[in-house]
């Protein structure tokens, strides 16, 4: 357990997806690249029926998530479902490896995948597997001949994958770029029925780590102790970051000269959706009776009686609007492609999914002209302090 707690979160790892037709050798290539039996290997077509995820350290790249996908040429009712699952993996893929059977060459299905890689700006490599059976005449820059069975050019494939690291690595800071050494930051982290027993949630942990990496001082407290903490400090804190659900109380405690924001707003910036979230928040004033809001969460945690997404947020919105608003919910990897039934989308902070997947969800809503915002932004807007919450950023305004 201690080892698991010290691992890099999945959302911070580079996601490497292996794609291709059935029996192209995707699973064998993955096992060769990782040096582990990550995927089941069989001569029977369609052995991989669901995406397989494996977190690991892949040198020289670092912490990654390896994803083995079902064959893109599957057929039948179940096969179509598997193909759809494979296409959904593209929404979270940072680097794509297209495994092609050298004895067959690039097929129409492979061409379709290549087009999707290009459309989504996913860096990709075409790995012509089974080169021990047939070699290719001309090998282009983003192509490589390999043999998973004979271990031919596997290290070269790993080096090609690693060469993309500078293009996909997230070098953004959660809060550190807003601080100076020795700044004091107070983190308001309420412990209620929805808080995980014995630990802090991931955004709080990551924020603490970024503060420490910035050679700054982190003070963690609950809402009820915040006033006491402020009175006990001889130096004014540079910033206070609160859990979104306690915005209404915290804003009245924190003096106006101290910057105030939320974990959710920080993570909206970190995931690249803050500007969209700020623009989308004001749409709440245009809601009408019987409008439907989609509330989306990136994780699948066990919901408690006072869960923020399914209980507190809908209650707050109904009270603010005075309208008969309806709510639908999705979590984890479930996010509808068709958003036409919704008046707006409110997303969580996205700490459990990678930046590319969050961006794909935002882009999907934008293409369909559906307002998109997130928990912290909408709660700050409702409480009338969104403008104040954005003052810590120089390039984002209401």
Tab-separated table of C-alpha atoms in Angstrom:
chain	number	residue	atom	x	y	z
A	1	UNK	CA	0.000	0.000	0.000
A	2	UNK	CA	2.767	2.474	0.898
A	3	UNK	CA	4.417	1.822	-2.471
A	4	UNK	CA	1.136	2.485	-4.317
A	5	UNK	CA	0.662	5.806	-2.504
A	6	UNK	CA	4.102	6.953	-3.665
A	7	UNK	CA	3.469	6.198	-7.334
A	8	UNK	CA	2.916	8.884	-9.958
A	9	UNK	CA	-0.868	9.372	-10.427
A	10	UNK	CA	-2.282	7.891	-13.630
A	11	UNK	CA	-3.419	11.352	-14.744
A	12	UNK	CA	0.211	12.565	-14.683
A	13	UNK	CA	1.568	9.696	-16.780
A	14	UNK	CA	2.102	9.700	-20.541
A	15	UNK	CA	-0.585	7.486	-22.115
A	16	UNK	CA	0.782	5.244	-24.890
A	17	UNK	CA	-1.860	3.443	-26.954
A	18	UNK	CA	-1.133	0.438	-29.172
A	19	UNK	CA	-3.582	0.119	-32.076
A	20	UNK	CA	-4.045	-2.090	-35.112
A	21	UNK	CA	-5.935	-4.972	-36.636
A	22	UNK	CA	-6.577	-8.280	-34.933
A	23	UNK	CA	-3.552	-10.571	-35.007
A	24	UNK	CA	-1.179	-7.791	-36.071
A	25	UNK	CA	0.769	-8.620	-32.916
A	26	UNK	CA	-0.138	-5.647	-30.700
A	27	UNK	CA	-0.026	-7.666	-27.492
A	28	UNK	CA	3.285	-9.287	-28.432
A	29	UNK	CA	4.789	-5.892	-29.239
A	30	UNK	CA	3.614	-4.485	-25.905
A	31	UNK	CA	5.129	-7.411	-24.013
A	32	UNK	CA	8.405	-6.965	-25.906
A	33	UNK	CA	8.524	-3.191	-25.319
A	34	UNK	CA	7.703	-3.438	-21.617
A	35	UNK	CA	9.673	-6.621	-20.898
A	36	UNK	CA	6.573	-7.909	-19.082
A	37	UNK	CA	3.619	-10.125	-19.894
A	38	UNK	CA	1.227	-7.189	-19.860
A	39	UNK	CA	-1.142	-8.654	-22.466
A	40	UNK	CA	-2.332	-12.164	-23.300
A	41	UNK	CA	-0.812	-13.432	-26.537
A	42	UNK	CA	-2.643	-15.900	-28.782
A	43	UNK	CA	-2.849	-16.876	-32.442
A	44	UNK	CA	-6.636	-16.586	-32.160
A	45	UNK	CA	-7.927	-13.331	-33.616
A	46	UNK	CA	-9.641	-11.002	-31.143
A	47	UNK	CA	-7.939	-12.227	-27.969
A	48	UNK	CA	-7.895	-8.666	-26.620
A	49	UNK	CA	-11.603	-7.941	-26.113
A	50	UNK	CA	-11.347	-4.865	-23.880
A	51	UNK	CA	-8.691	-2.165	-23.508
A	52	UNK	CA	-5.962	-3.285	-21.092
A	53	UNK	CA	-4.238	-0.594	-19.000
A	54	UNK	CA	-0.853	-1.042	-17.330
A	55	UNK	CA	0.926	1.661	-15.309
A	56	UNK	CA	4.690	1.288	-15.242
A	57	UNK	CA	8.064	2.969	-15.638
A	58	UNK	CA	9.252	2.766	-19.226
A	59	UNK	CA	12.834	3.902	-19.614
A	60	UNK	CA	13.947	6.320	-20.896
A	61	UNK	CA	10.432	7.845	-20.963
A	62	UNK	CA	9.526	7.562	-17.268
A	63	UNK	CA	6.089	6.873	-15.743
A	64	UNK	CA	3.592	5.835	-18.424
A	65	UNK	CA	0.277	4.084	-18.975
A	66	UNK	CA	0.459	1.363	-21.622
A	67	UNK	CA	-2.878	0.657	-23.349
A	68	UNK	CA	-3.566	-2.476	-25.392
A	69	UNK	CA	-6.668	-2.073	-27.564
A	70	UNK	CA	-9.032	-4.502	-29.331
A	71	UNK	CA	-8.551	-4.972	-33.074
A	72	UNK	CA	-9.928	-2.169	-35.209
A	73	UNK	CA	-11.219	-4.750	-37.737
A	74	UNK	CA	-13.492	-6.664	-35.347
A	75	UNK	CA	-16.989	-7.455	-36.598
A	76	UNK	CA	-20.508	-8.286	-35.444
A	77	UNK	CA	-22.535	-6.550	-32.748
A	78	UNK	CA	-19.966	-7.238	-30.033
A	79	UNK	CA	-17.141	-6.415	-32.420
A	80	UNK	CA	-18.620	-2.982	-33.152
A	81	UNK	CA	-18.753	-2.333	-29.413
A	82	UNK	CA	-15.061	-3.268	-29.110
A	83	UNK	CA	-14.157	-0.983	-32.015
A	84	UNK	CA	-15.986	1.869	-30.305
A	85	UNK	CA	-13.973	1.202	-27.130
A	86	UNK	CA	-10.773	1.399	-29.178
A	87	UNK	CA	-11.836	4.741	-30.687
A	88	UNK	CA	-12.601	6.096	-27.203
A	89	UNK	CA	-9.034	5.285	-26.123
A	90	UNK	CA	-7.834	7.859	-28.676
A	91	UNK	CA	-9.343	10.566	-26.477
A	92	UNK	CA	-6.742	9.906	-23.788
A	93	UNK	CA	-3.796	8.799	-25.942
A	94	UNK	CA	-0.662	10.983	-25.865
A	95	UNK	CA	1.442	8.768	-28.148
A	96	UNK	CA	0.011	6.195	-30.567
A	97	UNK	CA	1.717	3.076	-31.908
A	98	UNK	CA	0.050	1.567	-34.967
A	99	UNK	CA	1.102	-2.077	-35.214
A	100	UNK	CA	0.882	-3.343	-38.797
A	101	UNK	CA	1.318	-6.937	-39.935
A	102	UNK	CA	4.223	-6.707	-42.396
A	103	UNK	CA	2.882	-9.657	-44.390
A	104	UNK	CA	-0.328	-7.707	-45.087
A	105	UNK	CA	0.909	-4.122	-45.218
A	106	UNK	CA	-1.192	-1.054	-44.437
A	107	UNK	CA	-4.907	-1.755	-44.909
A	108	UNK	CA	-7.952	0.523	-45.114
A	109	UNK	CA	-8.530	0.058	-41.360
A	110	UNK	CA	-4.955	1.158	-40.674
A	111	UNK	CA	-5.404	4.199	-42.922
A	112	UNK	CA	-8.517	5.088	-40.958
A	113	UNK	CA	-6.535	5.042	-37.704
A	114	UNK	CA	-3.752	7.164	-39.199
A	115	UNK	CA	-6.349	9.755	-40.222
A	116	UNK	CA	-7.711	9.801	-36.650
A	117	UNK	CA	-4.188	10.280	-35.251
A	118	UNK	CA	-3.664	13.247	-37.551
A	119	UNK	CA	-7.110	14.746	-36.863
A	120	UNK	CA	-6.470	14.635	-33.115
A	121	UNK	CA	-2.817	15.768	-33.452
A	122	UNK	CA	-1.571	12.603	-31.748
A	123	UNK	CA	2.111	11.864	-32.442
A	124	UNK	CA	2.315	8.351	-33.848
A	125	UNK	CA	4.678	5.617	-34.999
A	126	UNK	CA	3.868	2.872	-37.494
A	127	UNK	CA	5.523	-0.357	-36.330
A	128	UNK	CA	5.662	-2.985	-39.082
A	129	UNK	CA	5.657	-6.172	-37.024
A	130	UNK	CA	6.759	-9.628	-38.218
A	131	UNK	CA	9.639	-8.197	-40.271
A	132	UNK	CA	11.286	-11.607	-39.878
A	133	UNK	CA	8.617	-12.872	-42.288
A	134	UNK	CA	8.566	-9.923	-44.699
A	135	UNK	CA	10.542	-6.677	-44.944
A	136	UNK	CA	9.346	-3.318	-46.255
A	137	UNK	CA	10.935	-1.626	-49.263
A	138	UNK	CA	10.888	1.974	-47.990
A	139	UNK	CA	10.781	2.888	-44.300
A	140	UNK	CA	9.795	6.486	-43.573
A	141	UNK	CA	10.791	8.631	-40.592
A	142	UNK	CA	7.801	7.752	-38.409
A	143	UNK	CA	7.965	4.068	-39.351
A	144	UNK	CA	10.033	1.163	-38.045
A	145	UNK	CA	10.358	-2.524	-38.863
A	146	UNK	CA	10.252	-4.818	-35.844
A	147	UNK	CA	9.722	-8.406	-34.827
A	148	UNK	CA	8.223	-8.917	-31.377
A	149	UNK	CA	8.900	-12.645	-31.544
A	150	UNK	CA	12.551	-12.284	-32.648
A	151	UNK	CA	13.111	-9.110	-30.559
A	152	UNK	CA	14.254	-7.159	-33.631
A	153	UNK	CA	14.476	-3.347	-33.266
A	154	UNK	CA	12.486	-3.296	-30.011
A	155	UNK	CA	14.975	-0.945	-28.331
A	156	UNK	CA	14.877	1.270	-31.400
A	157	UNK	CA	11.078	1.391	-31.118
A	158	UNK	CA	11.369	2.406	-27.454
A	159	UNK	CA	13.771	5.185	-28.409
A	160	UNK	CA	11.348	6.435	-31.057
A	161	UNK	CA	8.580	6.502	-28.461
A	162	UNK	CA	10.842	8.344	-26.015
A	163	UNK	CA	11.678	10.958	-28.652
A	164	UNK	CA	8.103	12.257	-28.353
A	165	UNK	CA	8.422	12.947	-24.629
A	166	UNK	CA	9.268	16.628	-25.057
A	167	UNK	CA	6.106	17.096	-27.153
A	168	UNK	CA	3.673	15.396	-24.744
A	169	UNK	CA	5.192	15.991	-21.309
A	170	UNK	CA	3.106	18.318	-19.142
A	171	UNK	CA	5.504	20.891	-17.693
A	172	UNK	CA	2.751	23.113	-16.299
A	173	UNK	CA	2.589	24.008	-12.621
A	174	UNK	CA	-0.504	23.789	-10.471
A	175	UNK	CA	0.411	26.761	-8.283
A	176	UNK	CA	4.199	27.058	-8.145
A	177	UNK	CA	4.510	29.602	-10.946
A	178	UNK	CA	2.268	31.957	-8.938
A	179	UNK	CA	4.504	31.913	-5.865
A	180	UNK	CA	7.845	33.267	-4.654
A	181	UNK	CA	10.165	31.353	-2.288
A	182	UNK	CA	8.982	31.488	1.349
A	183	UNK	CA	5.446	32.523	0.426
A	184	UNK	CA	2.795	31.154	2.790
A	185	UNK	CA	-0.193	29.346	1.262
A	186	UNK	CA	-3.170	28.234	3.344
A	187	UNK	CA	-5.109	25.250	2.007
A	188	UNK	CA	-8.669	24.899	3.292
A	189	UNK	CA	-9.564	21.208	3.163
A	190	UNK	CA	-12.889	20.382	4.840
A	191	UNK	CA	-13.152	16.886	6.294
A	192	UNK	CA	-16.776	15.827	5.890
A	193	UNK	CA	-18.694	12.640	5.131
A	194	UNK	CA	-17.465	12.628	1.519
A	195	UNK	CA	-13.752	12.951	2.426
A	196	UNK	CA	-11.747	9.701	2.078
A	197	UNK	CA	-10.910	8.243	5.464
A	198	UNK	CA	-7.280	8.583	6.504
A	199	UNK	CA	-6.053	10.579	3.509
A	200	UNK	CA	-6.414	13.739	1.438
A	201	UNK	CA	-7.831	13.797	-2.067
A	202	UNK	CA	-5.425	13.927	-5.016
A	203	UNK	CA	-5.752	17.672	-5.909
A	204	UNK	CA	-4.873	18.598	-2.324
A	205	UNK	CA	-1.855	16.289	-2.271
A	206	UNK	CA	-0.578	17.511	-5.643
A	207	UNK	CA	-1.007	21.148	-4.639
A	208	UNK	CA	0.913	20.599	-1.395
A	209	UNK	CA	3.736	18.950	-3.335
A	210	UNK	CA	3.913	21.826	-5.835
A	211	UNK	CA	4.047	24.350	-2.987
A	212	UNK	CA	6.906	22.440	-1.357
A	213	UNK	CA	8.740	22.159	-4.682
A	214	UNK	CA	8.507	25.956	-4.897
A	215	UNK	CA	10.299	26.332	-1.533
A	216	UNK	CA	7.145	27.785	-0.031
A	217	UNK	CA	5.209	27.101	3.155
A	218	UNK	CA	1.965	25.130	3.106
A	219	UNK	CA	-0.532	25.344	5.967
A	220	UNK	CA	-3.442	22.898	5.827
A	221	UNK	CA	-6.554	23.562	7.862
A	222	UNK	CA	-10.291	22.997	7.990
A	223	UNK	CA	-12.800	25.771	7.415
A	224	UNK	CA	-13.710	26.061	11.089
A	225	UNK	CA	-10.058	26.707	12.030
A	226	UNK	CA	-9.269	29.158	9.224
A	227	UNK	CA	-9.961	32.313	11.236
A	228	UNK	CA	-7.741	31.080	14.079
A	229	UNK	CA	-4.932	30.287	11.638
A	230	UNK	CA	-5.107	33.749	10.071
A	231	UNK	CA	-5.032	35.453	13.490
A	232	UNK	CA	-2.018	33.390	14.583
A	233	UNK	CA	0.194	34.350	11.623
A	234	UNK	CA	2.606	37.274	11.888
A	235	UNK	CA	3.098	37.250	8.111
A	236	UNK	CA	0.184	37.691	5.705
A	237	UNK	CA	-0.292	34.601	3.535
A	238	UNK	CA	0.216	35.098	-0.195
A	239	UNK	CA	-2.772	33.012	-1.116
A	240	UNK	CA	-5.597	30.897	0.252
A	241	UNK	CA	-6.877	27.920	-1.707
A	242	UNK	CA	-10.184	26.423	-0.647
A	243	UNK	CA	-12.260	23.413	-1.504
A	244	UNK	CA	-14.989	24.703	-3.841
A	245	UNK	CA	-17.859	23.555	-1.670
A	246	UNK	CA	-16.761	25.892	1.171
A	247	UNK	CA	-16.368	29.003	-1.009
A	248	UNK	CA	-19.428	30.677	0.512
A	249	UNK	CA	-18.061	30.479	4.071
A	250	UNK	CA	-14.370	31.030	3.309
A	251	UNK	CA	-14.931	34.227	1.280
A	252	UNK	CA	-16.385	35.922	4.365
A	253	UNK	CA	-13.422	34.910	6.542
A	254	UNK	CA	-10.572	35.870	4.206
A	255	UNK	CA	-9.678	39.609	4.141
A	256	UNK	CA	-9.973	41.236	0.723
A	257	UNK	CA	-6.231	41.941	0.548
A	258	UNK	CA	-5.449	38.201	0.518
A	259	UNK	CA	-5.775	36.359	-2.778
A	260	UNK	CA	-8.380	33.590	-2.758
A	261	UNK	CA	-9.085	30.784	-5.225
A	262	UNK	CA	-10.024	27.097	-5.234
A	263	UNK	CA	-8.385	23.764	-5.994
A	264	UNK	CA	-10.851	23.261	-8.828
A	265	UNK	CA	-10.007	26.585	-10.482
A	266	UNK	CA	-6.281	25.829	-10.191
A	267	UNK	CA	-6.836	22.449	-11.825
A	268	UNK	CA	-8.992	23.948	-14.582
A	269	UNK	CA	-5.946	26.037	-15.515
A	270	UNK	CA	-3.613	23.062	-15.070
A	271	UNK	CA	-5.761	20.954	-17.428
A	272	UNK	CA	-6.075	23.775	-19.969
A	273	UNK	CA	-9.817	24.476	-19.641
A	274	UNK	CA	-9.947	27.554	-17.384
A	275	UNK	CA	-10.712	30.128	-20.068
A	276	UNK	CA	-13.556	27.979	-21.419
A	277	UNK	CA	-14.842	27.325	-17.889
A	278	UNK	CA	-14.946	31.039	-17.082
A	279	UNK	CA	-16.884	31.822	-20.268
A	280	UNK	CA	-19.259	28.920	-19.684
A	281	UNK	CA	-20.111	29.734	-16.063
A	282	UNK	CA	-22.292	32.767	-16.845
A	283	UNK	CA	-24.645	30.632	-18.929
A	284	UNK	CA	-26.255	29.539	-15.669
A	285	UNK	CA	-28.130	32.871	-15.726
A	286	UNK	CA	-29.786	31.869	-19.014
A	287	UNK	CA	-31.135	28.500	-17.856
A	288	UNK	CA	-34.862	27.836	-18.227
A	289	UNK	CA	-37.278	25.446	-16.558
A	290	UNK	CA	-36.704	21.802	-17.584
A	291	UNK	CA	-33.212	22.466	-18.966
A	292	UNK	CA	-30.850	19.523	-18.440
A	293	UNK	CA	-27.295	19.861	-17.091
A	294	UNK	CA	-24.694	17.128	-17.471
A	295	UNK	CA	-22.422	16.847	-14.432
A	296	UNK	CA	-19.297	14.887	-15.336
A	297	UNK	CA	-16.656	13.386	-13.065
A	298	UNK	CA	-13.367	11.905	-14.178
A	299	UNK	CA	-13.236	9.324	-11.388
A	300	UNK	CA	-15.576	6.605	-10.132
A	301	UNK	CA	-15.322	7.169	-6.369
A	302	UNK	CA	-17.978	5.843	-4.007
A	303	UNK	CA	-20.526	8.621	-3.600
A	304	UNK	CA	-21.544	9.611	-0.081
A	305	UNK	CA	-24.832	11.152	1.072
A	306	UNK	CA	-23.441	14.709	0.657
A	307	UNK	CA	-21.489	14.137	-2.548
A	308	UNK	CA	-20.581	17.453	-4.178
A	309	UNK	CA	-21.331	16.407	-7.772
A	310	UNK	CA	-24.629	14.603	-7.324
A	311	UNK	CA	-26.050	16.364	-4.249
A	312	UNK	CA	-24.479	19.692	-3.250
A	313	UNK	CA	-23.936	21.174	-6.711
A	314	UNK	CA	-27.454	20.413	-8.052
A	315	UNK	CA	-28.950	21.801	-4.838
A	316	UNK	CA	-26.880	24.991	-5.146
A	317	UNK	CA	-27.825	25.485	-8.802
A	318	UNK	CA	-31.532	24.994	-8.160
A	319	UNK	CA	-31.451	27.496	-5.317
A	320	UNK	CA	-29.495	30.071	-7.364
A	321	UNK	CA	-31.596	29.828	-10.537
A	322	UNK	CA	-34.994	29.234	-8.936
A	323	UNK	CA	-35.682	27.035	-11.978
A	324	UNK	CA	-36.767	23.427	-12.300
A	325	UNK	CA	-33.440	22.142	-13.602
A	326	UNK	CA	-32.835	18.459	-14.363
A	327	UNK	CA	-29.462	16.761	-13.946
A	328	UNK	CA	-27.753	13.784	-15.514
A	329	UNK	CA	-24.444	12.354	-14.351
A	330	UNK	CA	-21.496	10.487	-15.855
A	331	UNK	CA	-18.250	9.338	-14.302
A	332	UNK	CA	-14.940	7.694	-15.125
A	333	UNK	CA	-14.337	7.095	-18.831
A	334	UNK	CA	-18.044	7.528	-19.618
A	335	UNK	CA	-18.670	10.808	-21.402
A	336	UNK	CA	-21.399	11.063	-24.051
A	337	UNK	CA	-20.389	11.896	-27.600
A	338	UNK	CA	-23.741	13.521	-28.340
A	339	UNK	CA	-24.385	16.457	-26.000
A	340	UNK	CA	-27.388	17.914	-27.817
A	341	UNK	CA	-29.780	17.038	-24.965
A	342	UNK	CA	-27.873	19.209	-22.489
A	343	UNK	CA	-28.036	22.949	-21.863
A	344	UNK	CA	-24.564	22.968	-20.301
A	345	UNK	CA	-21.804	20.676	-19.037
A	346	UNK	CA	-20.215	21.054	-15.598
A	347	UNK	CA	-17.026	19.008	-15.167
A	348	UNK	CA	-15.045	18.164	-12.059
A	349	UNK	CA	-11.446	19.308	-11.617
A	350	UNK	CA	-10.263	16.391	-13.762
A	351	UNK	CA	-7.499	15.314	-11.391
A	352	UNK	CA	-7.969	11.606	-12.199
A	353	UNK	CA	-7.823	11.867	-16.004
A	354	UNK	CA	-5.036	13.192	-18.184
A	355	UNK	CA	-4.997	16.578	-19.870
A	356	UNK	CA	-5.707	15.190	-23.338
A	357	UNK	CA	-8.931	13.506	-22.192
A	358	UNK	CA	-10.141	16.649	-20.411
A	359	UNK	CA	-9.323	18.697	-23.517
A	360	UNK	CA	-11.234	16.246	-25.733
A	361	UNK	CA	-14.317	16.628	-23.538
A	362	UNK	CA	-14.060	20.416	-23.648
A	363	UNK	CA	-13.575	20.377	-27.415
A	364	UNK	CA	-16.547	18.036	-27.888
A	365	UNK	CA	-18.791	20.487	-26.036
A	366	UNK	CA	-17.373	23.476	-27.921
A	367	UNK	CA	-17.984	21.866	-31.323
A	368	UNK	CA	-21.634	21.302	-30.341
A	369	UNK	CA	-21.982	24.846	-28.898
A	370	UNK	CA	-22.709	23.526	-25.409
A	371	UNK	CA	-21.426	25.792	-22.574
A	372	UNK	CA	-18.686	24.007	-20.617
A	373	UNK	CA	-17.465	24.877	-17.126
A	374	UNK	CA	-16.180	23.146	-14.009
A	375	UNK	CA	-17.130	22.745	-10.359
A	376	UNK	CA	-14.952	25.453	-8.835
A	377	UNK	CA	-15.679	28.019	-11.526
A	378	UNK	CA	-19.457	27.669	-11.369
A	379	UNK	CA	-19.487	27.667	-7.553
A	380	UNK	CA	-17.332	30.816	-7.445
A	381	UNK	CA	-19.675	32.451	-9.975
A	382	UNK	CA	-22.765	31.562	-7.955
A	383	UNK	CA	-21.132	32.984	-4.810
A	384	UNK	CA	-20.247	36.197	-6.621
A	385	UNK	CA	-16.493	35.810	-6.208
A	386	UNK	CA	-15.335	34.418	-9.554
A	387	UNK	CA	-13.649	37.721	-10.429
A	388	UNK	CA	-11.791	37.641	-7.104
A	389	UNK	CA	-10.872	33.975	-7.615
A	390	UNK	CA	-9.197	34.830	-10.929
A	391	UNK	CA	-7.067	37.698	-9.614
A	392	UNK	CA	-4.152	35.322	-8.991
A	393	UNK	CA	-3.809	34.914	-12.771
A	394	UNK	CA	-2.481	37.706	-14.968
A	395	UNK	CA	-3.896	36.327	-18.227
A	396	UNK	CA	-7.433	35.275	-17.219
A	397	UNK	CA	-10.256	37.754	-16.561
A	398	UNK	CA	-14.003	37.541	-16.167
